[in-house]
C-alpha positions as a Markdown table, in Angstrom:
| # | Residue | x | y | z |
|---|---|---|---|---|
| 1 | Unk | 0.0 | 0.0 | 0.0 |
| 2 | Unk | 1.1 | 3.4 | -1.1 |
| 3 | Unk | 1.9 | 6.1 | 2.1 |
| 4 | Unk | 0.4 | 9.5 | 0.8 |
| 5 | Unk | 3.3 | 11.9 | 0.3 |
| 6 | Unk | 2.0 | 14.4 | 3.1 |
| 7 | Unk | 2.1 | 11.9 | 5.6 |
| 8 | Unk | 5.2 | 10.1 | 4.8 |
| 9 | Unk | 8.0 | 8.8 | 6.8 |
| 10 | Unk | 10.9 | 11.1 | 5.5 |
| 11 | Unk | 7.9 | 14.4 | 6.6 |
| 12 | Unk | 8.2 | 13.1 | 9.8 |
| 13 | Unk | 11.3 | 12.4 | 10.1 |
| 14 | Unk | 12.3 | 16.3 | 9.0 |
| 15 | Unk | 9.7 | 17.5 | 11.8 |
| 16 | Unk | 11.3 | 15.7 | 14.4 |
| 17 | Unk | 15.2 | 16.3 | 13.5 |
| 18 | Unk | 13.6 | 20.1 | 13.9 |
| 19 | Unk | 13.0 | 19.6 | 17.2 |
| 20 | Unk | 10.9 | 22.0 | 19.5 |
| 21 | Unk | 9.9 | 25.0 | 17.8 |
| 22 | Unk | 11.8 | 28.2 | 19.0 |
| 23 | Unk | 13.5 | 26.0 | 21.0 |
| 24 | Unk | 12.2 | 27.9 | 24.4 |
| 25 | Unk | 14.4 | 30.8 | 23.9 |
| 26 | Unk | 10.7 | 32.6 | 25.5 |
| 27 | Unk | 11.2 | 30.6 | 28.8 |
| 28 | Unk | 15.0 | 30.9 | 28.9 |
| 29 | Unk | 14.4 | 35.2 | 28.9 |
| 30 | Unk | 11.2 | 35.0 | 31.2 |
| 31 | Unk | 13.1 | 32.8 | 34.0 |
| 32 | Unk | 16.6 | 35.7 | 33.5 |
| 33 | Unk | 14.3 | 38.1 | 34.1 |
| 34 | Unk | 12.2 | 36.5 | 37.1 |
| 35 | Unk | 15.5 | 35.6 | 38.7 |
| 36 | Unk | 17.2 | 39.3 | 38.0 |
| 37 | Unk | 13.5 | 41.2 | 39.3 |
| 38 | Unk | 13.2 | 38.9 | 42.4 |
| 39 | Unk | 16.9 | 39.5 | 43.3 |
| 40 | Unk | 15.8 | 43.2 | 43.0 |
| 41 | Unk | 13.3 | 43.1 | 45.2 |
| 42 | Unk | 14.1 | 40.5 | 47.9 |
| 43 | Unk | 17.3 | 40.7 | 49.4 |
| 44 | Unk | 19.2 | 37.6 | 49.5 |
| 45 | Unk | 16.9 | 35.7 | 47.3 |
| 46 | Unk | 19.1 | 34.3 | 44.8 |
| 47 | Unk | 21.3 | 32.4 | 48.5 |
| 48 | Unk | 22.2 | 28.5 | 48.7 |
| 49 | Unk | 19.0 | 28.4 | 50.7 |
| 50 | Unk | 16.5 | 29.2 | 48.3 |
| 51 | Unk | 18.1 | 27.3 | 46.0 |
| 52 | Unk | 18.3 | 24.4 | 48.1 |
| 53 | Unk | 14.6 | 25.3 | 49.3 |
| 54 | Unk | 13.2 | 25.2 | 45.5 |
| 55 | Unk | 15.1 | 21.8 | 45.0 |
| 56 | Unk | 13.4 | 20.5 | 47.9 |
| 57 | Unk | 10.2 | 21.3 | 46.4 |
| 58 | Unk | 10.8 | 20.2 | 42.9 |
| 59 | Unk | 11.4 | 16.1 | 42.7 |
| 60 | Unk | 7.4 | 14.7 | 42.8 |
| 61 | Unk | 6.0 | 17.6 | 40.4 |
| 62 | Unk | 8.7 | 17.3 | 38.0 |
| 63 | Unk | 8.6 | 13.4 | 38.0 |
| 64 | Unk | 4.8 | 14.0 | 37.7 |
| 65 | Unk | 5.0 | 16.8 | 35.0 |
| 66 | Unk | 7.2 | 13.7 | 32.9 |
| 67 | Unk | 4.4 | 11.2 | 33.4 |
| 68 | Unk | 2.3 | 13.5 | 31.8 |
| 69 | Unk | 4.3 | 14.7 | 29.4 |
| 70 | Unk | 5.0 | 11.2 | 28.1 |
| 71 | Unk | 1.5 | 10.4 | 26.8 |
| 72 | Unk | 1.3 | 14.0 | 25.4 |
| 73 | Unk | 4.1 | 13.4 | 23.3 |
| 74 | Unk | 2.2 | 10.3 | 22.0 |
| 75 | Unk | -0.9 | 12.7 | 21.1 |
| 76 | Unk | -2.9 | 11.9 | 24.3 |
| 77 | Unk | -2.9 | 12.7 | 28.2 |
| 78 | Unk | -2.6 | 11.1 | 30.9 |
| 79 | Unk | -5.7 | 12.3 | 33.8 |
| 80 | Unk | -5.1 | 9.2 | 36.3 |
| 81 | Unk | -1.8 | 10.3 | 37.2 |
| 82 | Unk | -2.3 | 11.9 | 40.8 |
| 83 | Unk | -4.9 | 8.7 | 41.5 |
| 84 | Unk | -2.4 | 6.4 | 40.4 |
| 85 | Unk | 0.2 | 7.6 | 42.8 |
| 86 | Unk | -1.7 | 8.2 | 45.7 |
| 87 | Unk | -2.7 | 4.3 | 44.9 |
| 88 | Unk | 0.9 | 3.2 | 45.0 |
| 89 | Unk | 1.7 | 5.5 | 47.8 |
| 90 | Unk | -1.2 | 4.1 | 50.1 |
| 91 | Unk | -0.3 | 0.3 | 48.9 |
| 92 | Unk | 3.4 | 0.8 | 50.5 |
| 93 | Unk | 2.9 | 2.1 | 53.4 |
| 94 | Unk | 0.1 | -0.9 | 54.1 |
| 95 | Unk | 2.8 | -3.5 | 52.9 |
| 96 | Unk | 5.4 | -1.4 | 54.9 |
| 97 | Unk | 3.1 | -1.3 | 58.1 |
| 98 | Unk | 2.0 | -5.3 | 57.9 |
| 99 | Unk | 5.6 | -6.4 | 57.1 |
| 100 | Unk | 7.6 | -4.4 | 59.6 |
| 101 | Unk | 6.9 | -4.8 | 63.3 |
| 102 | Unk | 7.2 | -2.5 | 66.0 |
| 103 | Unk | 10.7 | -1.5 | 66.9 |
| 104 | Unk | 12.4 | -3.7 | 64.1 |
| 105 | Unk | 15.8 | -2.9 | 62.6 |
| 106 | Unk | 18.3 | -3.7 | 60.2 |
| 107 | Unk | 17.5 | -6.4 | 57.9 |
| 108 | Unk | 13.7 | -6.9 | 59.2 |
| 109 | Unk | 13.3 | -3.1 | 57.9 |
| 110 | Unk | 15.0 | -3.0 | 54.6 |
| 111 | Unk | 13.4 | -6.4 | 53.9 |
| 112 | Unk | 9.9 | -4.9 | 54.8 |
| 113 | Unk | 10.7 | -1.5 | 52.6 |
| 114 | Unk | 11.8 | -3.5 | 49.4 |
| 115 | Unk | 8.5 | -5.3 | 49.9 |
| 116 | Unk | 6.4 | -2.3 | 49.8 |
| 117 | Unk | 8.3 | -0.9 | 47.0 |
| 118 | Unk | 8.0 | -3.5 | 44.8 |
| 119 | Unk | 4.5 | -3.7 | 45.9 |
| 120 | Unk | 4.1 | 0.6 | 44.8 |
| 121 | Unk | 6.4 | -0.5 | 41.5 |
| 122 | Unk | 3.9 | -2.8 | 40.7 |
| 123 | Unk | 0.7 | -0.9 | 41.2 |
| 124 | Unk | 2.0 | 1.5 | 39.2 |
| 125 | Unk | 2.9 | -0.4 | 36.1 |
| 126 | Unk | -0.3 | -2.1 | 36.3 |
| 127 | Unk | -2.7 | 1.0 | 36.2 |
| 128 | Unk | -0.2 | 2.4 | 33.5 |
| 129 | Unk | -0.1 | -0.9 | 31.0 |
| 130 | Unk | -3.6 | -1.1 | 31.6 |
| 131 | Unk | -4.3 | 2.1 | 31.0 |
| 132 | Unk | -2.5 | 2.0 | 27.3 |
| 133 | Unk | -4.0 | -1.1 | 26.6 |
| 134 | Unk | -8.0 | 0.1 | 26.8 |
| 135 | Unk | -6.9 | 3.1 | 24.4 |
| 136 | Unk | -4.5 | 1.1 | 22.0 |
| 137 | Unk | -7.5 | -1.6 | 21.6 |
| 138 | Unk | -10.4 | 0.6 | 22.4 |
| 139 | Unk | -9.5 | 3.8 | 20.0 |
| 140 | Unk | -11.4 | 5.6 | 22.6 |
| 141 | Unk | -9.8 | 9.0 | 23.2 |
| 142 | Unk | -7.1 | 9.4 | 25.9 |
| 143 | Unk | -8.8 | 11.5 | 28.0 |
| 144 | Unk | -11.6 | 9.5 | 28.6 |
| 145 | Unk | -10.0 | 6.3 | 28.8 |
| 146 | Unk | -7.7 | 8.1 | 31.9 |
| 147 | Unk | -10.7 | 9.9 | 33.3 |
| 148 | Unk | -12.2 | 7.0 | 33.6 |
| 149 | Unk | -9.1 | 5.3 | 35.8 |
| 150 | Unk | -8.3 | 8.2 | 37.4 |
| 151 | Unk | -12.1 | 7.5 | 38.9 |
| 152 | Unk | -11.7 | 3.9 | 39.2 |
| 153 | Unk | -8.8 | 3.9 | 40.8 |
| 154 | Unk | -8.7 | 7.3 | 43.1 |
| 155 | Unk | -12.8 | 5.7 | 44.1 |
| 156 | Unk | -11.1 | 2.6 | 45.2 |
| 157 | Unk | -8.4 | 3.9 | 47.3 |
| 158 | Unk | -11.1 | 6.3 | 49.1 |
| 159 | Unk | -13.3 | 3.2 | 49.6 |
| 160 | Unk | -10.1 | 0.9 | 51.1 |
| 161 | Unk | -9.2 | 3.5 | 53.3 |
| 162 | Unk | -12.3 | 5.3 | 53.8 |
| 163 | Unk | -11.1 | 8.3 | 52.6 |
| 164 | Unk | -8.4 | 8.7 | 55.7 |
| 165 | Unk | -4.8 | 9.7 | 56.0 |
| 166 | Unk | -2.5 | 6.2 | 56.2 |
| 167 | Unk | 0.8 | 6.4 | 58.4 |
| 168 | Unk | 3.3 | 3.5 | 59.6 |
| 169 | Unk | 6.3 | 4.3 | 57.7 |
| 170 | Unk | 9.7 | 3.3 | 59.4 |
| 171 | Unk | 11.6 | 6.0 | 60.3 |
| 172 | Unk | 14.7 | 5.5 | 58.0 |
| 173 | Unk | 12.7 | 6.2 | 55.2 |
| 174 | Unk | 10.9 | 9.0 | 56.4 |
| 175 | Unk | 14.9 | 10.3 | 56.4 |
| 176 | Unk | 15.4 | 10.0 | 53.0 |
| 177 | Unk | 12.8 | 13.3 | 52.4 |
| 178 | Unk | 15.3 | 15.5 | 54.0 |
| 179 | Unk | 18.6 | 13.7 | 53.4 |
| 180 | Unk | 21.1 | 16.1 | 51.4 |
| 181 | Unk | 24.1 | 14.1 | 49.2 |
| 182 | Unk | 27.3 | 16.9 | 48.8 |
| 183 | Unk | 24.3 | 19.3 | 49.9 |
| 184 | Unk | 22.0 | 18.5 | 47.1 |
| 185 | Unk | 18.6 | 16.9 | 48.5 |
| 186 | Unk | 18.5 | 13.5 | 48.1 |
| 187 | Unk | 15.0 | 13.4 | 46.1 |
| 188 | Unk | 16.2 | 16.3 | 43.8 |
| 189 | Unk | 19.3 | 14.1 | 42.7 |
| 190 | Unk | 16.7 | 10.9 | 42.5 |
| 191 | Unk | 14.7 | 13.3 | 40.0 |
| 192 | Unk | 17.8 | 14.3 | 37.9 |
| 193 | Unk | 19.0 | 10.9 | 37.4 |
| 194 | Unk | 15.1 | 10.2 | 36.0 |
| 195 | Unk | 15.3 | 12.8 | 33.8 |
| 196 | Unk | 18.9 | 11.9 | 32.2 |
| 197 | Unk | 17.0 | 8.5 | 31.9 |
| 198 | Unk | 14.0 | 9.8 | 30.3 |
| 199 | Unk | 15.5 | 12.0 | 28.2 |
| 200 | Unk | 18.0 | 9.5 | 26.8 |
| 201 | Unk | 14.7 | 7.2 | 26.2 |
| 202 | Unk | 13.1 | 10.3 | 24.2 |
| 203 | Unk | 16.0 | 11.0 | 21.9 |
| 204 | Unk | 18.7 | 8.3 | 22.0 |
| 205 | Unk | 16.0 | 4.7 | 21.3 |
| 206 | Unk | 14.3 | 3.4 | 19.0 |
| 207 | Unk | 11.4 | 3.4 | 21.1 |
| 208 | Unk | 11.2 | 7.0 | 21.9 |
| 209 | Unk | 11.6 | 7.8 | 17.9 |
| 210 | Unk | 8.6 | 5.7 | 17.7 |
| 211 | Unk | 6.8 | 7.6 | 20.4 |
| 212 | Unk | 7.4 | 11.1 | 18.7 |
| 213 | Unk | 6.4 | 9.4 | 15.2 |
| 214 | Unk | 3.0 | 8.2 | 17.2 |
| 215 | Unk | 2.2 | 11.6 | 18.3 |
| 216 | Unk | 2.7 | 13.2 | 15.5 |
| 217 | Unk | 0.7 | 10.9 | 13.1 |
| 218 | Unk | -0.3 | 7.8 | 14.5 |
| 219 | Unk | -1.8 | 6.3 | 10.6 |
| 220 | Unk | 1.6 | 7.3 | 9.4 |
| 221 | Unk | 3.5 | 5.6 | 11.9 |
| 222 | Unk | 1.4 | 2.5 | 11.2 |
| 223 | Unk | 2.5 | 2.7 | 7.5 |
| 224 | Unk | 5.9 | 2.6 | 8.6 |
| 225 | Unk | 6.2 | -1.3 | 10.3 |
| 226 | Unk | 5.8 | 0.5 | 13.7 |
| 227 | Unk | 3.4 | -1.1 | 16.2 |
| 228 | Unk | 0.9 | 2.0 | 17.8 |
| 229 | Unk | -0.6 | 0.0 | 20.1 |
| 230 | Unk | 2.3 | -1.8 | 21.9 |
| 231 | Unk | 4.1 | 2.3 | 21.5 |
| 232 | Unk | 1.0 | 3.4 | 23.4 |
| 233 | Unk | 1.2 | 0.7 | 26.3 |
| 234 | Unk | 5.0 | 1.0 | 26.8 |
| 235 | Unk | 4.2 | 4.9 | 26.9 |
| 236 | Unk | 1.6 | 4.6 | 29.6 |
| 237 | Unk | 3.3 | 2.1 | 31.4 |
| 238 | Unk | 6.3 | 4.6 | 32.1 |
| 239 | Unk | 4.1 | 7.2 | 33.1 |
| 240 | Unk | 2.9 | 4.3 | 35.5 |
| 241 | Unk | 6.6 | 3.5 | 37.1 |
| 242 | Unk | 7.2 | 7.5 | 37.0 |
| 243 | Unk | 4.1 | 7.9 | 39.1 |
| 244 | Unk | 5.6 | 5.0 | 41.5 |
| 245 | Unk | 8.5 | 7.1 | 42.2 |
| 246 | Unk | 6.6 | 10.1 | 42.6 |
| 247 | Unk | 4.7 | 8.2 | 45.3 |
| 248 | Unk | 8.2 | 7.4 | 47.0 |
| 249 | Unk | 9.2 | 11.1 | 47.0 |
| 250 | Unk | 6.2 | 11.7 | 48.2 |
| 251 | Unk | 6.2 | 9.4 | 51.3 |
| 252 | Unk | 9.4 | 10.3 | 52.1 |
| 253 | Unk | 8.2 | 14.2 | 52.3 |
| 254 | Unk | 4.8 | 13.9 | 54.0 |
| 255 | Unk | 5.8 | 10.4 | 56.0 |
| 256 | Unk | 2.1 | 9.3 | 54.9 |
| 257 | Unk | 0.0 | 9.0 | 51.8 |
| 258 | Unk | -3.6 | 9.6 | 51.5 |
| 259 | Unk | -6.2 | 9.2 | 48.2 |
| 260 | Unk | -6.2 | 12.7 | 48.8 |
| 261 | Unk | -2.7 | 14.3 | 48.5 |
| 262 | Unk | -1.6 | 16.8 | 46.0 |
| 263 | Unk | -4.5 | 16.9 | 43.6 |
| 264 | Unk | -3.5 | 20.5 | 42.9 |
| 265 | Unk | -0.8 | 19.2 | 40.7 |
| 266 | Unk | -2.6 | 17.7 | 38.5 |
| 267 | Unk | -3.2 | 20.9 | 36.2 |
| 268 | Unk | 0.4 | 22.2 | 36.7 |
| 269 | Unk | 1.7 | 19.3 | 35.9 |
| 270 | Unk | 0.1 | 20.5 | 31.9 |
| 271 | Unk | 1.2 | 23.6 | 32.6 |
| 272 | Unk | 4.4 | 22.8 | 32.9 |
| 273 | Unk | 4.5 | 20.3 | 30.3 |
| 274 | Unk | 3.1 | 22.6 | 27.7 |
| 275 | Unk | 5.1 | 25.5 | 28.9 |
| 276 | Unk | 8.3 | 23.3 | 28.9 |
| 277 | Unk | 7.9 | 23.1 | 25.0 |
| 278 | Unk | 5.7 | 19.6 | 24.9 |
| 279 | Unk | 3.3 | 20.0 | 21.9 |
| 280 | Unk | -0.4 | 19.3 | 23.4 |
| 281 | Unk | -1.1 | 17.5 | 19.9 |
| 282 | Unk | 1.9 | 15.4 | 20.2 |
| 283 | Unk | 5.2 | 14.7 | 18.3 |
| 284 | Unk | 7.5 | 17.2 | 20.3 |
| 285 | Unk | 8.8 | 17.5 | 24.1 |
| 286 | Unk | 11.9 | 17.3 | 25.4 |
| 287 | Unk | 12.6 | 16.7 | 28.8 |
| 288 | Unk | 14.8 | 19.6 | 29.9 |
| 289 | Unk | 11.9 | 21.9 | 28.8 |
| 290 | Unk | 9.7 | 20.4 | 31.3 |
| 291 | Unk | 12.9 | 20.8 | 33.7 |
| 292 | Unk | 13.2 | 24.3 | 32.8 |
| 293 | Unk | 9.7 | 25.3 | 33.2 |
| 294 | Unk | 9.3 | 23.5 | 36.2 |
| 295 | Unk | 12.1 | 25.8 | 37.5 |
| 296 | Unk | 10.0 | 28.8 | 36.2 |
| 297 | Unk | 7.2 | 28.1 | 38.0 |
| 298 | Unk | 9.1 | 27.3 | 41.3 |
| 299 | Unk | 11.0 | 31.0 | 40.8 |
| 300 | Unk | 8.0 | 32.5 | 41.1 |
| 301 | Unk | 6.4 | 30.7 | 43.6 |
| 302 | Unk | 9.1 | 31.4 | 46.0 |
| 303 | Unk | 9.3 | 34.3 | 44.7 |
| 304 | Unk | 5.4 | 35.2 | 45.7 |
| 305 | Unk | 5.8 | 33.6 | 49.0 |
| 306 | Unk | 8.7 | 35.7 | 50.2 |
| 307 | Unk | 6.9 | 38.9 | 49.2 |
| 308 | Unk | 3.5 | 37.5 | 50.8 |
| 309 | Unk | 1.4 | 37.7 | 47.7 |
| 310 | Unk | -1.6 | 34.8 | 47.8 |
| 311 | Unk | -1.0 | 31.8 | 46.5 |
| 312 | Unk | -4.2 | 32.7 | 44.3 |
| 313 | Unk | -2.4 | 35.3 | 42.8 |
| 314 | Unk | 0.5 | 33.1 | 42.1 |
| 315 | Unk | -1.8 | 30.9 | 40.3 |
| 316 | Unk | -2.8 | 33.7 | 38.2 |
| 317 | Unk | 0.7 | 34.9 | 37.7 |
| 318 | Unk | 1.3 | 31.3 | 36.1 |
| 319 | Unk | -1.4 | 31.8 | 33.7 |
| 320 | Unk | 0.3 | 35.1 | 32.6 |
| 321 | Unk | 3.5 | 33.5 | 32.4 |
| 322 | Unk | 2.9 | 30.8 | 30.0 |
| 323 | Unk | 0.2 | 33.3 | 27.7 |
| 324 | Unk | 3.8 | 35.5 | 27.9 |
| 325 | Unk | 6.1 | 32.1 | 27.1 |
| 326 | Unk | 3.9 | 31.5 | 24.0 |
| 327 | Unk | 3.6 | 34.7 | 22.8 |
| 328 | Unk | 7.4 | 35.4 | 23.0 |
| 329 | Unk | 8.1 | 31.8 | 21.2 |
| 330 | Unk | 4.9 | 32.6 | 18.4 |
| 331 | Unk | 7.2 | 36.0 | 18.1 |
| 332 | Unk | 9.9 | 33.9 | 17.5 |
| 333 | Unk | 9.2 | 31.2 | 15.3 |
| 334 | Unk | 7.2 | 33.7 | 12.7 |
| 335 | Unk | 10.9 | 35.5 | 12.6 |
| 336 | Unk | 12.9 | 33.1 | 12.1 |
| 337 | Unk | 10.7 | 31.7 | 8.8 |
């Protein structure tokens, strides 16, 4: 069978060698400018501690911001995310709490944590797979397949533990949320090294070539030998496993995990996906976008804090912010043709 000329594999492959349009020079202005204007006007705020302060507060939303931005790169999104690690989260802490008794050490207590994180690992992958495989053999749309999980599961987790806060971690691990390595945090150096991974995966495999082909068009890609559906199950299942290690950040910080916890990231986690340079109708992302806007986002959030401004307002300030980003890179991209 003939592949039409506009949708053959040599079009794709020149729109994806082009990368991401403007490539961000918008956001790389827009966080200079943050940075200079906040130094301006709060003394001291470009200091190890805010620095170390904003790593602190980056690791979970940036590993969640990549499990989102994965299945937009394939041309969908993934809703379920925030459900799906609260639902690994609350699955290791009860494997955690049954395994390891009171006042237990040493081998008793590592024994007990790889348990429960295999246990979180596996949650995680199994929502994810799952998820991929309704859509790959459904062809329903993405966000109602993950609306419909992110339901299922966030229902379930409420109904287990009736809604309530779950505790019972062992101290050690508790630790790891404030532990600093050469004075980096711990779980911002955990985050890095899934990024490097991540991003390698996106532009160094077959499989992530595959992934951008997918988003960008998926009956193309089809013409090409490439199998979408298996593509769209790997693709959710990462988003899966990055939610799982998400979930472990998030123990680690909050000592706890609840059906409940940090459903406000949900929409940043788009924001900063979109903003990072991800198209929202697939094909393009790259990883250190997401990093980079991420880092936007948390300038100005800090930022707002130290000068007491609501958080409401810093909500609205984001929304400025990425109308700004886009109209600086639409700026760009029409002068550069």
């Amino acid at each position: 069978m003939t592949v039409p000329t506009h949708f053959g594999l040599d079009t794709l492959m020149k729109q994806l060698t082009r990368g991401i349009p403007g490539k961000l020079p918008g956001l790389s202005i827009v966080l200079i400018i943050l940075l200079v204007t906040f130094s301006i006007g709060i003394p001291g705020f470009l200091s190890i501690g805010t620095l170390r302060s904003m790593m602190f507060q980056l690791p979970e939303l940036a590993l969640l911001a990549m499990a989102m931005a994965l299945p937009m790169i394939s041309g969908g999104l993934n809703l379920a995310i925030i459900a799906t690690a609260n639902a690994c989260g609350l699955v290791m802490v009860v494997v955690m709490s049954a395994l390891i008794p009171a006042g237990a050490s040493g081998s008793a207590v590592m024994l007990g944590v790889a348990v429960g994180l295999a246990a979180g690992l596996a949650v995680g992958l199994a929502v994810g797979a799952a998820t991929g495989l309704l859509i790959a053999r459904t062809g329903v749309h993405p966000i109602l397949i993950t609306l419909g999980v992110q339901s299922m599961v966030e229902g379930t987790s409420v109904l287990l533990t009736q809604g309530k806060v779950v505790s019972g971690l062992p101290s050690a691990y508790g630790a790891v949320g404030n532990s600093l390595v050469f004075g980096i945090p711990l779980t911002f150096i955990i985050m890095a090294i899934a990024a490097l991974v991540i991003g390698v995966l996106l532009k160094r495999t077959a499989f992530g070539i595959a992934l951008a082909m997918t988003g960008s068009n998926a009956e193309a890609t089809r013409y090409s030998s490439i199998n979408v559906g298996r593509v769209l199950i790997k693709v959710y299942a990462l988003s899966g496993i990055l939610c799982f290690l998400a979930a472990c950040l998030m123990l680690a910080r909050f000592n706890s995990a609840s059906s409940a916890y940090a459903k406000s990231y949900l929409l940043v986690t788009v924001l900063a996906a979109v903003l990072g340079g991800v198209d929202p109708f697939g094909g393009f992302g790259k990883v250190g976008g997401i990093i980079l806007a991420l880092g936007v986002l948390q300038v100005i959030s800090s930022g707002c804090n130290l000068l007491g401004f609501s958080e409401y307002l810093t909500l609205g300030i984001w929304g400025v912010t990425l109308i700004a980003v886009m109209g600086v890179q639409s700026i760009g991209t029409r002068s550069s043709r």
